[in-house]
mmCIF file of C-alpha atoms in Angstrom:
data_model
loop_
_atom_site.group_PDB
_atom_site.id
_atom_site.type_symbol
_atom_site.label_atom_id
_atom_site.label_comp_id
_atom_site.label_asym_id
_atom_site.label_seq_id
_atom_site.Cartn_x
_atom_site.Cartn_y
_atom_site.Cartn_z
ATOM 1 C CA MET D 1320 -43.766 -0.781 35.037
ATOM 2 C CA LYS D 1321 -40.681 -1.010 37.134
ATOM 3 C CA LYS D 1322 -40.226 -4.614 36.036
ATOM 4 C CA ILE D 1323 -40.697 -3.604 32.383
ATOM 5 C CA ILE D 1324 -37.953 -0.872 32.881
ATOM 6 C CA THR D 1325 -35.603 -3.347 34.648
ATOM 7 C CA LEU D 1326 -36.138 -5.965 31.879
ATOM 8 C CA ILE D 1327 -35.284 -3.225 29.147
ATOM 9 C CA VAL D 1328 -32.155 -2.290 31.026
ATOM 10 C CA PHE D 1329 -31.101 -5.771 31.409
ATOM 11 C CA MET D 1330 -31.579 -6.490 27.757
ATOM 12 C CA LEU D 1331 -29.671 -3.418 26.743
ATOM 13 C CA SER D 1332 -26.916 -4.170 28.987
ATOM 14 C CA SER D 1333 -26.843 -7.778 27.748
ATOM 15 C CA PHE D 1334 -26.522 -6.465 24.249
ATOM 16 C CA ILE D 1335 -23.914 -3.893 25.068
ATOM 17 C CA SER D 1336 -21.795 -6.484 26.986
ATOM 18 C CA PHE D 1337 -22.102 -8.771 23.799
ATOM 19 C CA ALA D 1338 -21.135 -6.167 21.223
ATOM 20 C CA GLN D 1339 -18.474 -4.220 23.172
ATOM 21 C CA VAL D 1340 -16.081 -7.124 23.724
ATOM 22 C CA ASP D 1341 -12.773 -4.948 23.458
ATOM 23 C CA SER D 1342 -11.764 -1.987 25.555
ATOM 24 C CA LEU D 1343 -8.811 0.534 25.127
ATOM 25 C CA THR D 1344 -7.551 2.754 27.929
ATOM 26 C CA LEU D 1345 -5.727 5.812 26.610
ATOM 27 C CA LYS D 1346 -2.677 7.439 28.262
ATOM 28 C CA ASN D 1347 -4.826 10.428 29.022
ATOM 29 C CA GLY D 1348 -7.148 8.206 31.095
ATOM 30 C CA ASP D 1349 -9.947 8.000 28.636
ATOM 31 C CA MET D 1350 -11.607 4.646 27.856
ATOM 32 C CA ILE D 1351 -13.141 3.392 24.636
ATOM 33 C CA VAL D 1352 -15.250 0.125 24.517
ATOM 34 C CA GLY D 1353 -16.301 -1.474 21.339
ATOM 35 C CA GLU D 1354 -14.795 -4.000 18.925
ATOM 36 C CA ILE D 1355 -11.190 -3.671 17.522
ATOM 37 C CA LYS D 1356 -11.088 -3.988 13.914
ATOM 38 C CA ASN D 1357 -7.253 -3.739 13.207
ATOM 39 C CA MET D 1358 -4.060 -1.944 13.921
ATOM 40 C CA GLU D 1359 -1.618 -1.100 11.162
ATOM 41 C CA LYS D 1360 0.974 1.593 10.451
ATOM 42 C CA GLY D 1361 0.818 2.694 14.090
ATOM 43 C CA VAL D 1362 -2.957 3.339 14.149
ATOM 44 C CA ILE D 1363 -5.612 1.210 15.881
ATOM 45 C CA GLN D 1364 -9.127 1.199 14.676
ATOM 46 C CA ILE D 1365 -12.120 0.396 17.022
ATOM 47 C CA GLU D 1366 -15.831 0.208 16.232
ATOM 48 C CA THR D 1367 -18.285 1.375 18.788
ATOM 49 C CA PRO D 1368 -22.188 1.241 19.017
ATOM 50 C CA TYR D 1369 -22.379 5.014 20.041
ATOM 51 C CA SER D 1370 -20.431 6.488 16.927
ATOM 52 C CA ASP D 1371 -21.452 6.502 13.205
ATOM 53 C CA SER D 1372 -17.623 6.246 12.279
ATOM 54 C CA ASP D 1373 -14.848 4.035 13.817
ATOM 55 C CA PHE D 1374 -12.242 5.643 16.065
ATOM 56 C CA LYS D 1375 -8.706 5.744 15.076
ATOM 57 C CA ILE D 1376 -5.986 6.195 17.676
ATOM 58 C CA GLU D 1377 -2.190 6.237 17.710
ATOM 59 C CA TRP D 1378 -0.854 2.963 18.960
ATOM 60 C CA ASP D 1379 1.554 4.712 21.164
ATOM 61 C CA GLY D 1380 -1.315 6.650 22.793
ATOM 62 C CA ILE D 1381 -2.689 3.160 24.360
ATOM 63 C CA LYS D 1382 -1.946 2.508 27.890
ATOM 64 C CA GLU D 1383 -4.020 -0.887 28.301
ATOM 65 C CA ILE D 1384 -6.032 -2.983 26.022
ATOM 66 C CA LYS D 1385 -8.480 -5.802 26.944
ATOM 67 C CA GLY D 1386 -10.143 -7.909 24.251
ATOM 68 C CA GLU D 1387 -11.978 -11.079 23.302
ATOM 69 C CA THR D 1388 -11.669 -10.542 19.566
ATOM 70 C CA TYR D 1389 -9.389 -13.051 17.829
ATOM 71 C CA PHE D 1390 -6.636 -11.447 15.956
ATOM 72 C CA LEU D 1391 -3.975 -12.182 13.426
ATOM 73 C CA ILE D 1392 -0.945 -10.651 15.212
ATOM 74 C CA THR D 1393 2.302 -9.760 13.381
ATOM 75 C CA THR D 1394 5.436 -8.745 15.302
ATOM 76 C CA THR D 1395 8.627 -6.880 14.396
ATOM 77 C CA GLU D 1396 10.482 -10.224 14.397
ATOM 78 C CA GLY D 1397 8.360 -11.554 11.569
ATOM 79 C CA GLN D 1398 6.314 -13.982 13.752
ATOM 80 C CA ARG D 1399 2.537 -14.415 13.224
ATOM 81 C CA TYR D 1400 0.251 -15.468 15.858
ATOM 82 C CA ASN D 1401 -3.610 -16.162 16.228
ATOM 83 C CA GLY D 1402 -5.220 -15.215 19.434
ATOM 84 C CA ARG D 1403 -6.264 -12.629 21.862
ATOM 85 C CA ILE D 1404 -4.377 -9.697 23.320
ATOM 86 C CA LYS D 1405 -4.468 -8.048 26.625
ATOM 87 C CA SER D 1406 -2.293 -5.730 28.990
ATOM 88 C CA LEU D 1407 -0.221 -7.221 31.653
ATOM 89 C CA ASN D 1408 1.344 -3.822 32.825
ATOM 90 C CA GLY D 1409 2.393 -0.623 31.319
ATOM 91 C CA ASP D 1410 5.351 -2.301 29.535
ATOM 92 C CA GLN D 1411 4.019 -5.756 28.627
ATOM 93 C CA PHE D 1412 1.233 -7.148 26.645
ATOM 94 C CA VAL D 1413 0.046 -10.953 26.732
ATOM 95 C CA LEU D 1414 -0.787 -12.653 23.504
ATOM 96 C CA GLU D 1415 -3.064 -15.647 24.226
ATOM 97 C CA THR D 1416 -2.214 -17.781 21.270
ATOM 98 C CA ASP D 1417 -3.606 -21.147 20.038
ATOM 99 C CA ASP D 1418 -0.285 -22.810 19.057
ATOM 100 C CA HIS D 1419 2.330 -21.012 21.382
ATOM 101 C CA GLY D 1420 0.345 -20.528 24.588
ATOM 102 C CA GLU D 1421 0.940 -17.254 26.465
ATOM 103 C CA VAL D 1422 3.640 -14.917 24.671
ATOM 104 C CA MET D 1423 5.105 -11.828 26.425
ATOM 105 C CA ILE D 1424 5.688 -8.962 24.188
ATOM 106 C CA ALA D 1425 6.388 -5.158 24.351
ATOM 107 C CA PRO D 1426 3.705 -3.049 22.696
ATOM 108 C CA ASP D 1427 6.217 -1.637 20.188
ATOM 109 C CA HIS D 1428 7.137 -4.954 18.953
ATOM 110 C CA ILE D 1429 3.514 -5.439 17.544
ATOM 111 C CA VAL D 1430 3.177 -4.327 13.922
ATOM 112 C CA ASN D 1431 -0.335 -5.480 12.991
ATOM 113 C CA LEU D 1432 -3.541 -6.658 14.392
ATOM 114 C CA LEU D 1433 -6.079 -8.104 12.022
ATOM 115 C CA SER D 1434 -9.446 -9.320 13.179
ATOM 116 C CA VAL D 1435 -9.675 -13.034 12.144
ATOM 117 C CA LYS D 1436 -13.420 -12.687 11.722
ATOM 118 C CA SER D 1437 -13.110 -9.419 9.665
ATOM 119 C CA THR D 1438 -15.532 -9.005 6.837
ATOM 120 C CA PHE D 1439 -14.428 -8.436 3.227
ATOM 121 C CA ILE D 1440 -14.832 -4.675 3.393
ATOM 122 C CA SER D 1441 -12.718 -4.346 6.649
ATOM 123 C CA ARG D 1442 -9.778 -6.147 4.957
ATOM 124 C CA LEU D 1443 -10.004 -3.861 1.927
ATOM 125 C CA SER D 1444 -8.244 -0.641 1.530
ATOM 126 C CA ALA D 1445 -8.650 1.680 -1.514
ATOM 127 C CA SER D 1446 -7.829 5.028 -2.640
ATOM 128 C CA LEU D 1447 -8.373 7.353 -5.640
ATOM 129 C CA ASP D 1448 -7.063 10.777 -6.414
ATOM 130 C CA VAL D 1449 -7.055 13.140 -9.559
ATOM 131 C CA GLY D 1450 -5.205 16.221 -10.591
ATOM 132 C CA TYR D 1451 -5.629 18.876 -13.326
ATOM 133 C CA SER D 1452 -3.617 21.828 -14.462
ATOM 134 C CA TYR D 1453 -3.890 24.316 -17.309
ATOM 135 C CA THR D 1454 -1.758 26.938 -18.637
ATOM 136 C CA LYS D 1455 -3.226 29.542 -21.224
ATOM 137 C CA ALA D 1456 0.111 29.680 -23.164
ATOM 138 C CA ASN D 1457 -0.230 27.073 -25.931
ATOM 139 C CA ASN D 1458 -3.321 25.712 -24.021
ATOM 140 C CA LEU D 1459 -1.275 23.507 -22.225
ATOM 141 C CA SER D 1460 -3.517 21.182 -20.000
ATOM 142 C CA GLN D 1461 -2.647 17.888 -18.071
ATOM 143 C CA PHE D 1462 -4.824 15.439 -16.303
ATOM 144 C CA ASN D 1463 -3.656 12.725 -14.056
ATOM 145 C CA THR D 1464 -5.299 9.951 -11.959
ATOM 146 C CA ASN D 1465 -4.049 7.368 -9.467
ATOM 147 C CA GLY D 1466 -5.784 4.323 -7.922
ATOM 148 C CA PHE D 1467 -5.021 1.871 -5.423
ATOM 149 C CA ILE D 1468 -6.757 -1.345 -4.070
ATOM 150 C CA GLY D 1469 -5.315 -3.544 -1.453
ATOM 151 C CA TYR D 1470 -6.730 -6.793 0.178
ATOM 152 C CA THR D 1471 -5.049 -8.730 3.282
ATOM 153 C CA THR D 1472 -5.634 -12.180 4.548
ATOM 154 C CA ASN D 1473 -4.047 -14.243 7.115
ATOM 155 C CA ARG D 1474 -1.095 -15.150 4.874
ATOM 156 C CA TRP D 1475 -1.670 -13.367 1.649
ATOM 157 C CA GLY D 1476 -1.690 -9.838 0.479
ATOM 158 C CA PHE D 1477 -2.888 -8.228 -2.837
ATOM 159 C CA THR D 1478 -2.409 -4.938 -4.315
ATOM 160 C CA PHE D 1479 -3.564 -3.409 -7.629
ATOM 161 C CA ASN D 1480 -2.143 0.081 -8.683
ATOM 162 C CA ILE D 1481 -2.952 2.166 -11.569
ATOM 163 C CA ALA D 1482 -1.674 5.515 -12.977
ATOM 164 C CA SER D 1483 -2.635 7.567 -15.895
ATOM 165 C CA LEU D 1484 -1.475 10.890 -17.470
ATOM 166 C CA ARG D 1485 -2.413 12.806 -20.317
ATOM 167 C CA SER D 1486 -0.928 16.180 -21.509
ATOM 168 C CA THR D 1487 -2.045 18.194 -24.464
ATOM 169 C CA GLN D 1488 -0.829 21.503 -25.995
ATOM 170 C CA ASP D 1489 -1.267 23.338 -29.240
ATOM 171 C CA ASP D 1490 0.814 22.188 -32.283
ATOM 172 C CA VAL D 1491 2.319 19.310 -30.218
ATOM 173 C CA ALA D 1492 1.230 15.694 -30.308
ATOM 174 C CA ALA D 1493 -0.461 14.467 -26.970
ATOM 175 C CA ILE D 1494 1.602 12.832 -24.382
ATOM 176 C CA GLU D 1495 0.060 9.818 -22.592
ATOM 177 C CA ARG D 1496 1.471 7.495 -19.939
ATOM 178 C CA ASN D 1497 -0.621 4.677 -18.411
ATOM 179 C CA GLU D 1498 0.542 1.915 -16.198
ATOM 180 C CA GLY D 1499 -0.899 -0.712 -13.709
ATOM 181 C CA THR D 1500 0.517 -3.537 -11.487
ATOM 182 C CA LEU D 1501 -1.136 -6.323 -9.754
ATOM 183 C CA THR D 1502 1.020 -7.811 -6.904
ATOM 184 C CA GLY D 1503 0.582 -10.787 -4.685
ATOM 185 C CA ASN D 1504 2.684 -11.585 -1.727
ATOM 186 C CA TYR D 1505 2.660 -14.747 0.529
ATOM 187 C CA TYR D 1506 4.197 -14.048 3.875
ATOM 188 C CA LEU D 1507 6.575 -16.432 5.643
ATOM 189 C CA PRO D 1508 8.025 -16.627 9.122
ATOM 190 C CA HIS D 1509 10.744 -14.142 10.011
ATOM 191 C CA ASP D 1510 9.534 -11.412 7.707
ATOM 192 C CA PHE D 1511 10.351 -13.299 4.496
ATOM 193 C CA TYR D 1512 7.716 -13.304 1.705
ATOM 194 C CA ILE D 1513 7.202 -14.730 -1.721
ATOM 195 C CA THR D 1514 6.050 -12.232 -4.403
ATOM 196 C CA ALA D 1515 4.624 -12.288 -7.882
ATOM 197 C CA SER D 1516 3.288 -9.533 -10.045
ATOM 198 C CA ALA D 1517 2.070 -8.581 -13.526
ATOM 199 C CA SER D 1518 2.358 -5.036 -14.813
ATOM 200 C CA TYR D 1519 1.801 -3.025 -18.019
ATOM 201 C CA LEU D 1520 3.116 0.304 -19.402
ATOM 202 C CA THR D 1521 2.114 2.526 -22.290
ATOM 203 C CA ASN D 1522 4.403 5.616 -22.806
ATOM 204 C CA THR D 1523 4.398 7.890 -25.882
ATOM 205 C CA GLU D 1524 7.564 9.710 -24.667
ATOM 206 C CA GLN D 1525 9.535 6.437 -25.019
ATOM 207 C CA SER D 1526 7.398 5.182 -28.063
ATOM 208 C CA ILE D 1527 6.222 2.199 -25.940
ATOM 209 C CA ASN D 1528 3.021 0.926 -27.449
ATOM 210 C CA LEU D 1529 2.667 -1.773 -24.740
ATOM 211 C CA ARG D 1530 5.167 -3.303 -22.311
ATOM 212 C CA VAL D 1531 3.930 -6.315 -20.211
ATOM 213 C CA ILE D 1532 6.235 -7.741 -17.328
ATOM 214 C CA GLY D 1533 5.565 -10.915 -15.444
ATOM 215 C CA LEU D 1534 7.726 -11.056 -12.333
ATOM 216 C CA GLY D 1535 8.408 -13.634 -9.452
ATOM 217 C CA GLY D 1536 10.845 -13.653 -6.498
ATOM 218 C CA PHE D 1537 11.104 -13.573 -2.901
ATOM 219 C CA GLY D 1538 11.988 -10.817 -0.412
ATOM 220 C CA LYS D 1539 12.538 -9.856 3.193
ATOM 221 C CA TYR D 1540 11.699 -6.954 5.465
ATOM 222 C CA VAL D 1541 14.937 -5.898 7.177
ATOM 223 C CA LEU D 1542 12.978 -3.210 9.041
ATOM 224 C CA ARG D 1543 9.267 -3.470 10.114
ATOM 225 C CA THR D 1544 7.910 -1.438 12.904
ATOM 226 C CA ASN D 1545 4.892 0.780 13.757
ATOM 227 C CA SER D 1546 6.727 3.579 12.083
ATOM 228 C CA ALA D 1547 8.433 2.343 9.146
ATOM 229 C CA TYR D 1548 8.813 -0.714 6.638
ATOM 230 C CA TRP D 1549 11.996 -1.278 4.666
ATOM 231 C CA GLY D 1550 12.294 -4.473 2.468
ATOM 232 C CA PHE D 1551 14.209 -5.897 -0.346
ATOM 233 C CA SER D 1552 13.339 -8.407 -3.082
ATOM 234 C CA THR D 1553 15.043 -10.185 -5.899
ATOM 235 C CA GLY D 1554 14.027 -12.666 -8.541
ATOM 236 C CA ALA D 1555 13.371 -12.999 -12.250
ATOM 237 C CA SER D 1556 11.170 -11.362 -14.596
ATOM 238 C CA PHE D 1557 10.033 -11.742 -18.261
ATOM 239 C CA LEU D 1558 9.350 -8.722 -20.530
ATOM 240 C CA ASN D 1559 7.461 -8.409 -23.824
ATOM 241 C CA GLU D 1560 7.229 -4.993 -25.515
ATOM 242 C CA SER D 1561 5.903 -3.487 -28.690
ATOM 243 C CA PHE D 1562 6.578 0.204 -29.942
ATOM 244 C CA ASP D 1563 4.943 3.116 -31.596
ATOM 245 C CA PRO D 1564 5.975 3.987 -35.145
ATOM 246 C CA VAL D 1565 8.881 6.744 -34.972
ATOM 247 C CA PHE D 1566 8.789 9.475 -37.690
ATOM 248 C CA ASN D 1567 12.104 10.089 -39.525
ATOM 249 C CA GLU D 1568 12.451 13.698 -40.485
ATOM 250 C CA SER D 1569 15.301 12.983 -42.960
ATOM 251 C CA ASP D 1570 13.200 10.923 -45.317
ATOM 252 C CA SER D 1571 9.747 11.793 -43.937
ATOM 253 C CA THR D 1572 8.893 8.150 -43.237
ATOM 254 C CA PHE D 1573 7.833 6.080 -40.166
ATOM 255 C CA THR D 1574 9.837 3.183 -38.923
ATOM 256 C CA THR D 1575 8.706 0.829 -36.056
ATOM 257 C CA ALA D 1576 11.180 -1.145 -33.802
ATOM 258 C CA PRO D 1577 10.703 -4.821 -33.711
ATOM 259 C CA THR D 1578 8.884 -6.511 -30.704
ATOM 260 C CA ARG D 1579 11.238 -7.482 -27.965
ATOM 261 C CA SER D 1580 10.907 -10.201 -25.442
ATOM 262 C CA GLU D 1581 13.745 -10.635 -22.741
ATOM 263 C CA ALA D 1582 14.240 -12.592 -19.525
ATOM 264 C CA GLU D 1583 15.623 -10.433 -16.714
ATOM 265 C CA TRP D 1584 17.001 -10.522 -13.252
ATOM 266 C CA TYR D 1585 15.761 -7.778 -10.948
ATOM 267 C CA LEU D 1586 16.516 -6.289 -7.543
ATOM 268 C CA GLY D 1587 14.086 -4.018 -5.776
ATOM 269 C CA THR D 1588 13.554 -2.158 -2.540
ATOM 270 C CA GLU D 1589 10.555 -0.464 -0.818
ATOM 271 C CA ILE D 1590 10.504 2.122 1.972
ATOM 272 C CA ASN D 1591 7.297 3.157 3.726
ATOM 273 C CA LEU D 1592 7.413 5.847 6.443
ATOM 274 C CA PHE D 1593 4.262 6.745 8.206
ATOM 275 C CA ASP D 1594 5.034 7.885 11.842
ATOM 276 C CA THR D 1595 5.266 11.501 10.828
ATOM 277 C CA GLY D 1596 1.961 12.961 11.892
ATOM 278 C CA ASP D 1597 -0.597 13.422 8.987
ATOM 279 C CA LEU D 1598 2.413 12.921 6.618
ATOM 280 C CA SER D 1599 3.378 9.692 4.958
ATOM 281 C CA PHE D 1600 5.997 8.566 2.391
ATOM 282 C CA GLN D 1601 6.427 5.480 0.294
ATOM 283 C CA THR D 1602 8.966 4.686 -2.426
ATOM 284 C CA THR D 1603 9.776 1.740 -4.456
ATOM 285 C CA ALA D 1604 12.613 1.204 -6.902
ATOM 286 C CA LYS D 1605 13.522 -1.762 -9.121
ATOM 287 C CA GLY D 1606 16.567 -2.313 -11.296
ATOM 288 C CA PHE D 1607 16.435 -4.844 -14.135
ATOM 289 C CA ARG D 1608 19.268 -6.598 -16.004
ATOM 290 C CA ALA D 1609 18.724 -8.406 -19.215
ATOM 291 C CA LEU D 1610 19.912 -11.977 -19.224
ATOM 292 C CA SER D 1611 20.626 -12.298 -22.983
ATOM 293 C CA ASP D 1612 21.861 -8.847 -23.469
ATOM 294 C CA GLN D 1613 24.216 -7.676 -20.820
ATOM 295 C CA GLU D 1614 24.367 -4.155 -22.398
ATOM 296 C CA ARG D 1615 20.708 -3.371 -21.391
ATOM 297 C CA TRP D 1616 19.375 -2.495 -18.040
ATOM 298 C CA ARG D 1617 16.262 -0.706 -16.865
ATOM 299 C CA ALA D 1618 15.079 1.010 -13.781
ATOM 300 C CA ASP D 1619 11.642 2.027 -12.359
ATOM 301 C CA VAL D 1620 11.306 4.320 -9.490
ATOM 302 C CA ASN D 1621 8.029 5.572 -7.708
ATOM 303 C CA ALA D 1622 7.702 7.858 -4.895
ATOM 304 C CA ASN D 1623 4.568 9.285 -3.128
ATOM 305 C CA LEU D 1624 4.247 11.845 -0.326
ATOM 306 C CA LYS D 1625 0.808 12.008 1.144
ATOM 307 C CA TYR D 1626 -0.747 14.547 3.563
ATOM 308 C CA ASP D 1627 -3.949 13.377 5.293
ATOM 309 C CA LEU D 1628 -6.964 15.620 5.493
ATOM 310 C CA PRO D 1629 -10.224 15.097 7.612
ATOM 311 C CA TYR D 1630 -12.785 12.564 6.598
ATOM 312 C CA ASP D 1631 -10.187 10.418 4.778
ATOM 313 C CA PHE D 1632 -9.548 13.030 2.181
ATOM 314 C CA TYR D 1633 -5.761 13.527 1.336
ATOM 315 C CA ILE D 1634 -3.344 15.515 -0.953
ATOM 316 C CA LYS D 1635 -0.562 13.488 -2.588
ATOM 317 C CA ALA D 1636 2.485 14.403 -4.533
ATOM 318 C CA SER D 1637 4.065 11.654 -6.864
ATOM 319 C CA TYR D 1638 7.247 11.104 -8.732
ATOM 320 C CA ASN D 1639 7.582 8.519 -11.531
ATOM 321 C CA LEU D 1640 10.702 7.590 -13.484
ATOM 322 C CA ASN D 1641 11.497 5.059 -16.105
ATOM 323 C CA TYR D 1642 15.098 4.369 -17.505
ATOM 324 C CA ASP D 1643 16.089 2.206 -20.411
ATOM 325 C CA SER D 1644 19.685 1.947 -21.487
ATOM 326 C CA GLN D 1645 18.290 0.787 -25.080
ATOM 327 C CA PRO D 1646 15.121 2.596 -25.680
ATOM 328 C CA ALA D 1647 13.145 2.211 -28.995
ATOM 329 C CA GLU D 1648 13.947 5.804 -29.730
ATOM 330 C CA ALA D 1649 17.434 7.232 -29.311
ATOM 331 C CA GLY D 1650 17.855 10.183 -26.829
ATOM 332 C CA LYS D 1651 14.906 9.009 -24.747
ATOM 333 C CA GLU D 1652 16.423 6.831 -22.260
ATOM 334 C CA ILE D 1653 14.791 8.669 -19.284
ATOM 335 C CA ASP D 1654 11.259 9.672 -18.840
ATOM 336 C CA TYR D 1655 9.921 11.076 -15.478
ATOM 337 C CA GLN D 1656 6.757 12.969 -14.261
ATOM 338 C CA TYR D 1657 5.518 14.858 -11.277
ATOM 339 C CA THR D 1658 1.930 15.023 -10.306
ATOM 340 C CA LEU D 1659 -0.082 16.571 -7.582
ATOM 341 C CA GLY D 1660 -3.574 15.211 -6.787
ATOM 342 C CA PHE D 1661 -6.455 15.341 -4.334
ATOM 343 C CA GLY D 1662 -8.146 12.213 -3.301
ATOM 344 C CA TRP D 1663 -10.285 10.019 -0.935
ATOM 345 C CA GLU D 1664 -9.349 6.646 0.694
ATOM 346 C CA LEU D 1665 -11.486 3.888 2.122
#
């Protein structure tokens, strides 16, 4: 019996030593042993065999790290390494890389860790939130949804965003706004990247039946740390749009503006702040200038303020704005919306 118990203990300890290849020592002295999945936006995620859910820990709360897992490691200088990471002392980490040997680096210069052997699900991020409001006066009701899917590889990143809003009330035509954007980025050294996207928009307020935009350009992060991202991009885009019929009260007829296709130059910026406890803030803005018609320019602005709740739920407030100096219907150059939703993220 004693031999059997010894054998079982040996097998269990062998299994644990194989599965628990990484360890984290926190500044309060606690130690967590398991497998590090990733670190992004200032939070490191580690999987352990003794918990149903992964542990998520603030990066600045880590005192020591030891690991055998291979990572794709991104730094504030825009460098990308493949290798292992371990602590040298309280102020320095050592990256054991394949191509550059041992690299000394301060902990706050590490922006991302991504397990090279990560599964498809671990590289995937997603969220969905919905909101609804109702006012008895005029039976005013509004329903909005927002969705996001992101996927990251060693050099590529893909995101897909969708947003939809529908508002109805008595004796007034329904207002609808739907948009979506698929974006792909290829990351270069020194925080440069190549970007391409395809997007659509329908908006009854501006009589837009369908606007489709293809975009390509390059960008650079001028700030990229564990607490914030800030980047700029520029390039060219091509726009094609059709419009809804507009009712003319003077003669009780409908007219439809002709379909427009235009090449544009754009300049955009993105700011992402997430070292604010359970709060995070993200905004993007793009300005477009028509190449053939110097009198027309457009702007798209999106902003999101999110408050994280337990169990991956959250509350999010969003703001969207579209400006067009030459809209299909005069007097409707600007359309904007505020939404408040409750959601869940993966």
